[in-house]
CSV table of C-alpha atoms in Angstrom, one decimal:
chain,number,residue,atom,x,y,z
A,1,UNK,CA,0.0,0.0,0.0
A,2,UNK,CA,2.6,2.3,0.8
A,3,UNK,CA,4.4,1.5,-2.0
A,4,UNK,CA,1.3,2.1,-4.6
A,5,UNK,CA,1.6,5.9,-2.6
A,6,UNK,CA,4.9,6.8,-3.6
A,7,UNK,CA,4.3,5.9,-6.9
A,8,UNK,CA,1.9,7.8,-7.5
A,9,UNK,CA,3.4,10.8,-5.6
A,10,UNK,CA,6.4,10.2,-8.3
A,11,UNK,CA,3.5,10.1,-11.2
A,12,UNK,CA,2.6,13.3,-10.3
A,13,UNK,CA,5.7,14.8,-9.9
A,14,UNK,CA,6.8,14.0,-12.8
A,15,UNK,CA,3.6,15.1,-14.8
A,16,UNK,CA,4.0,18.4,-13.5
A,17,UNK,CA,7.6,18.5,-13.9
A,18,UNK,CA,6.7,17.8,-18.0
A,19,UNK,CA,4.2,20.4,-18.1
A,20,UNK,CA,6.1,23.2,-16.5
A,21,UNK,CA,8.6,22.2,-18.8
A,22,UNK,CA,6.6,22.7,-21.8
A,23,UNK,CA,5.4,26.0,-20.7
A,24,UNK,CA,8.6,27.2,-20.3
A,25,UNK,CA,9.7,25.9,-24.2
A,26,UNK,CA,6.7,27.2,-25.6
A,27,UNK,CA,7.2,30.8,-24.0
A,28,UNK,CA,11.0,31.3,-24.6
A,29,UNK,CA,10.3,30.9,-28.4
A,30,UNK,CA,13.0,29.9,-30.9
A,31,UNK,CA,16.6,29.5,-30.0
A,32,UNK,CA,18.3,32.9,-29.8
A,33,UNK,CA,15.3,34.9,-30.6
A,34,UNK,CA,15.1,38.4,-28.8
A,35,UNK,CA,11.7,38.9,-27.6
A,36,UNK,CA,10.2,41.7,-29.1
A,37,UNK,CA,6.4,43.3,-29.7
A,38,UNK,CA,5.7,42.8,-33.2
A,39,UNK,CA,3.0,45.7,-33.0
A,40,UNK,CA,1.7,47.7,-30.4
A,41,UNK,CA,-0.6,50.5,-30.2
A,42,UNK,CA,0.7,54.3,-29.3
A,43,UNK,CA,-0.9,55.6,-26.0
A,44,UNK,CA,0.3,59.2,-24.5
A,45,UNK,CA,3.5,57.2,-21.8
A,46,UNK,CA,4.8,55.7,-25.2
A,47,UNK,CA,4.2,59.4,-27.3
A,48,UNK,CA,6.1,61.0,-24.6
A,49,UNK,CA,9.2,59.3,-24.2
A,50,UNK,CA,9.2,59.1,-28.2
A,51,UNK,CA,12.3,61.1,-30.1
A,52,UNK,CA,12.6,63.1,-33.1
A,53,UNK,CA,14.6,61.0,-35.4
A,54,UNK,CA,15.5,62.3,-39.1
A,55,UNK,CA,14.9,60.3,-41.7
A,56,UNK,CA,15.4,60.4,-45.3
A,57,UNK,CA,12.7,58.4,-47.4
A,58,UNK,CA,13.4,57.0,-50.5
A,59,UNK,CA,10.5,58.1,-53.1
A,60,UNK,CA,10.8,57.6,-57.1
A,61,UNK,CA,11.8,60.3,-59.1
A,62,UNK,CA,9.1,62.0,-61.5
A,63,UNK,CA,10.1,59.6,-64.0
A,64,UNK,CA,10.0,57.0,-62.5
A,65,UNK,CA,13.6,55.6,-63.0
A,66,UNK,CA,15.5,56.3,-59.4
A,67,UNK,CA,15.0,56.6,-56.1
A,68,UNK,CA,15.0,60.2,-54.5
A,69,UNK,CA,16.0,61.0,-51.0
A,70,UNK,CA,12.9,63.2,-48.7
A,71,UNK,CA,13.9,64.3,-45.4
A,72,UNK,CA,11.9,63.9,-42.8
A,73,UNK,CA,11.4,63.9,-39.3
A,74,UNK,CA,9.6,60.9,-37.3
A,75,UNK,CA,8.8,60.7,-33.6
A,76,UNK,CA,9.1,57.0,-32.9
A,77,UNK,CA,10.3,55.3,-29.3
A,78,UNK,CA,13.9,53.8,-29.3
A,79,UNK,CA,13.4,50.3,-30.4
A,80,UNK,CA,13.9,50.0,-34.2
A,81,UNK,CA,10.8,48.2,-34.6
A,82,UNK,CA,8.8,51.2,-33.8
A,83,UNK,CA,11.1,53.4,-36.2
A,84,UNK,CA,11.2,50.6,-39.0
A,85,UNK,CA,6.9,50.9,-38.8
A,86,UNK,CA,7.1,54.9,-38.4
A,87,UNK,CA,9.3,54.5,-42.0
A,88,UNK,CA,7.2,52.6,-43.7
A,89,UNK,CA,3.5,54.0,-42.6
A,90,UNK,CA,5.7,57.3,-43.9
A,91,UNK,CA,6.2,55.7,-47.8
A,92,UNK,CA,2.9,54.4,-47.8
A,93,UNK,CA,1.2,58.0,-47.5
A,94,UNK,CA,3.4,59.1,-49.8
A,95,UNK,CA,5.3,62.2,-51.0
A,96,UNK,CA,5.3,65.8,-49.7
A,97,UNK,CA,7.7,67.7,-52.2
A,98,UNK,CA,6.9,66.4,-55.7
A,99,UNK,CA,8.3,62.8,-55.7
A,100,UNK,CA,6.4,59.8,-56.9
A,101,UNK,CA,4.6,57.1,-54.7
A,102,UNK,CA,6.3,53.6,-54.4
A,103,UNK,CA,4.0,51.6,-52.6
A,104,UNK,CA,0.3,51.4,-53.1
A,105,UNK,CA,-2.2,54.1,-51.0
A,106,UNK,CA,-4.4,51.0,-50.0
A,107,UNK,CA,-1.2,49.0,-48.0
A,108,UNK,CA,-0.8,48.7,-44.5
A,109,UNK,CA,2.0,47.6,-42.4
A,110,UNK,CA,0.6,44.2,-40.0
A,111,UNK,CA,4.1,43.8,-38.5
A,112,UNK,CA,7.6,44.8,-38.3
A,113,UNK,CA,10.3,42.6,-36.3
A,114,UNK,CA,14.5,43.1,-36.3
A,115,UNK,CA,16.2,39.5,-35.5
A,116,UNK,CA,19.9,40.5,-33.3
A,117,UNK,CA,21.2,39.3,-36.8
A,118,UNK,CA,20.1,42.7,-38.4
A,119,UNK,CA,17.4,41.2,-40.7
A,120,UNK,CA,13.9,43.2,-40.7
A,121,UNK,CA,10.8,40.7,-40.9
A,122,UNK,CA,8.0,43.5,-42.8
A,123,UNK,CA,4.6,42.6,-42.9
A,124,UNK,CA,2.3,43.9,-45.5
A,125,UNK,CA,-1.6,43.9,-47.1
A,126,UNK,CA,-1.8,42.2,-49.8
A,127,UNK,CA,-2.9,45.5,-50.8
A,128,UNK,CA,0.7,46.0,-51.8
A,129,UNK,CA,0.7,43.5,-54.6
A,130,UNK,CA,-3.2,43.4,-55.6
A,131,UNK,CA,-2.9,47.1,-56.5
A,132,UNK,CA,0.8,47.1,-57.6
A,133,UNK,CA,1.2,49.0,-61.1
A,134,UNK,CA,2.9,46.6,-63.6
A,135,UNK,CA,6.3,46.3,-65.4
A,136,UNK,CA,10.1,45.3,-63.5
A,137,UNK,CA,11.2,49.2,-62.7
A,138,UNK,CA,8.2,50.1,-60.6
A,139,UNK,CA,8.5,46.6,-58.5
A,140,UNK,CA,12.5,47.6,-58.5
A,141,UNK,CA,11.5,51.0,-57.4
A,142,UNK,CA,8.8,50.0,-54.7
A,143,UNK,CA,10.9,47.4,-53.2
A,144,UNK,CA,14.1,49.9,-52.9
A,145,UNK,CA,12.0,52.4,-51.8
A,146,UNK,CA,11.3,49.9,-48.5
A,147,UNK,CA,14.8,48.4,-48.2
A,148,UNK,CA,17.3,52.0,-48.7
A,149,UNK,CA,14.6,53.8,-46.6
A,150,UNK,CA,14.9,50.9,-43.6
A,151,UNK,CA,18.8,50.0,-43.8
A,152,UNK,CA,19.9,53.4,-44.5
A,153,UNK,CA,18.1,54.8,-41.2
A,154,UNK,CA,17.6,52.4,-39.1
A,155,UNK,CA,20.7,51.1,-37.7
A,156,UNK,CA,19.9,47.8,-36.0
A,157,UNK,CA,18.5,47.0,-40.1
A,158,UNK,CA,20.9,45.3,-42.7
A,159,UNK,CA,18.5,43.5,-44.8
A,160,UNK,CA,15.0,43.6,-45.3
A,161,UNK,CA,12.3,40.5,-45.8
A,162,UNK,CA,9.2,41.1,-47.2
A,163,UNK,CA,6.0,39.4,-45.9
A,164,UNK,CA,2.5,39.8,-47.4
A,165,UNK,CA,-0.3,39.0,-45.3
A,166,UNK,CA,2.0,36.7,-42.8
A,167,UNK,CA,3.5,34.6,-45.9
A,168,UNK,CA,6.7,34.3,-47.7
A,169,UNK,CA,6.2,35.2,-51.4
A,170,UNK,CA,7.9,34.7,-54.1
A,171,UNK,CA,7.7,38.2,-55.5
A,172,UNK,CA,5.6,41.4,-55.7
A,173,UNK,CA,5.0,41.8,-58.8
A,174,UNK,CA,6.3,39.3,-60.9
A,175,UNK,CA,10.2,40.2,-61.5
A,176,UNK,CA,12.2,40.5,-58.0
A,177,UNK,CA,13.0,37.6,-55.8
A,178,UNK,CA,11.4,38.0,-52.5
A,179,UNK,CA,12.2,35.0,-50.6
A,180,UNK,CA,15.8,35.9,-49.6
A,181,UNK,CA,16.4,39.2,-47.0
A,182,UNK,CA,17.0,42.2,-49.6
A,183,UNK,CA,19.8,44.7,-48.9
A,184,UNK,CA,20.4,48.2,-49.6
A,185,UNK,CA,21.0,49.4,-53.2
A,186,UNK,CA,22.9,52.6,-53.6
A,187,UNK,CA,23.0,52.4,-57.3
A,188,UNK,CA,19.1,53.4,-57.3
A,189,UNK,CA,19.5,56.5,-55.1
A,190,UNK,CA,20.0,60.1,-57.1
């Protein structure tokens, strides 16, 4: 009888012991992962301890063959997600001093996240491809327009991987290769 006891008190143990165990893998998330808020909604505390960060926004030219440089100035808290999203929310409303939009009016950003290894996880509609105009240079342009603006102002960024609507795909409009992290191209800038 007593021996039926300390089984069971081991049984139980042990089932707990394997539960809190499994809470613990299932929190901590992937190996070496930094855990960071993927979005999260601006109330006053997080307006106030925002800072004024100058930016330069990478719009296309009237012609629609480079990228152009508008300066700018975004309040946005420390972290670079918060920055990255400021950035891109920026491109999507467009131009202020006679540039050309690169990304469609209708887009919105679902998520922004920065691995430690410097690659930038953005989320988009699938606004952003269902009313993307056609042909290779204004996919070139759009997708520069996202990668030089993030990478060349955000610090912590040195690639850039496009999502649309949570999934990998294989390009925006047709022409670039999406599925690898897309760095900076200065060639594009005038």
């Amino acid at each position: 009888m007593i021996a039926k006891r300390h089984i069971w008190y081991f049984v139980f143990a042990l089932t707990v012991g394997i539960v809190l165990l499994l809470v613990m893998v299932m929190r901590s998330g992937p190996p070496g992962a930094v855990r960071r808020p993927f979005e999260k909604s601006q109330r006053p505390a997080d307006l106030a301890s925002s800072q004024a960060n100058p930016v330069h926004l990478y719009f296309s030219d009237p012609a629609n063959q480079f990228l152009m440089a508008e300066e700018r100035v975004l309040k946005s808290p420390e972290q670079p997600e918060f920055l990255a999203r400021r950035i891109v929310d920026a491109l999507i409303k467009g131009p202020q001093q006679g540039l050309s939009r690169t990304i469609p009016a209708e887009t919105a950003v679902r998520a922004v996240y920065v691995t430690p290894q410097g690659i930038s996880y953005l989320d988009l509609t699938s606004a952003v491809d269902e009313n993307h105009p056609v042909g290779i240079k204004s996919e070139l342009l759009s997708i520069y327009s996202i990668v030089n603006s993030l990478v060349l102002n955000v610090t912590e960024i040195e690639a850039v991987k496009i999502l649309i609507n949570g999934d990998e795909s294989v390009t925006l409009a047709g022409h670039i290769d999406l599925q690898i992290p897309i760095k900076a191209n200065m060639l594009l800038i005038r």
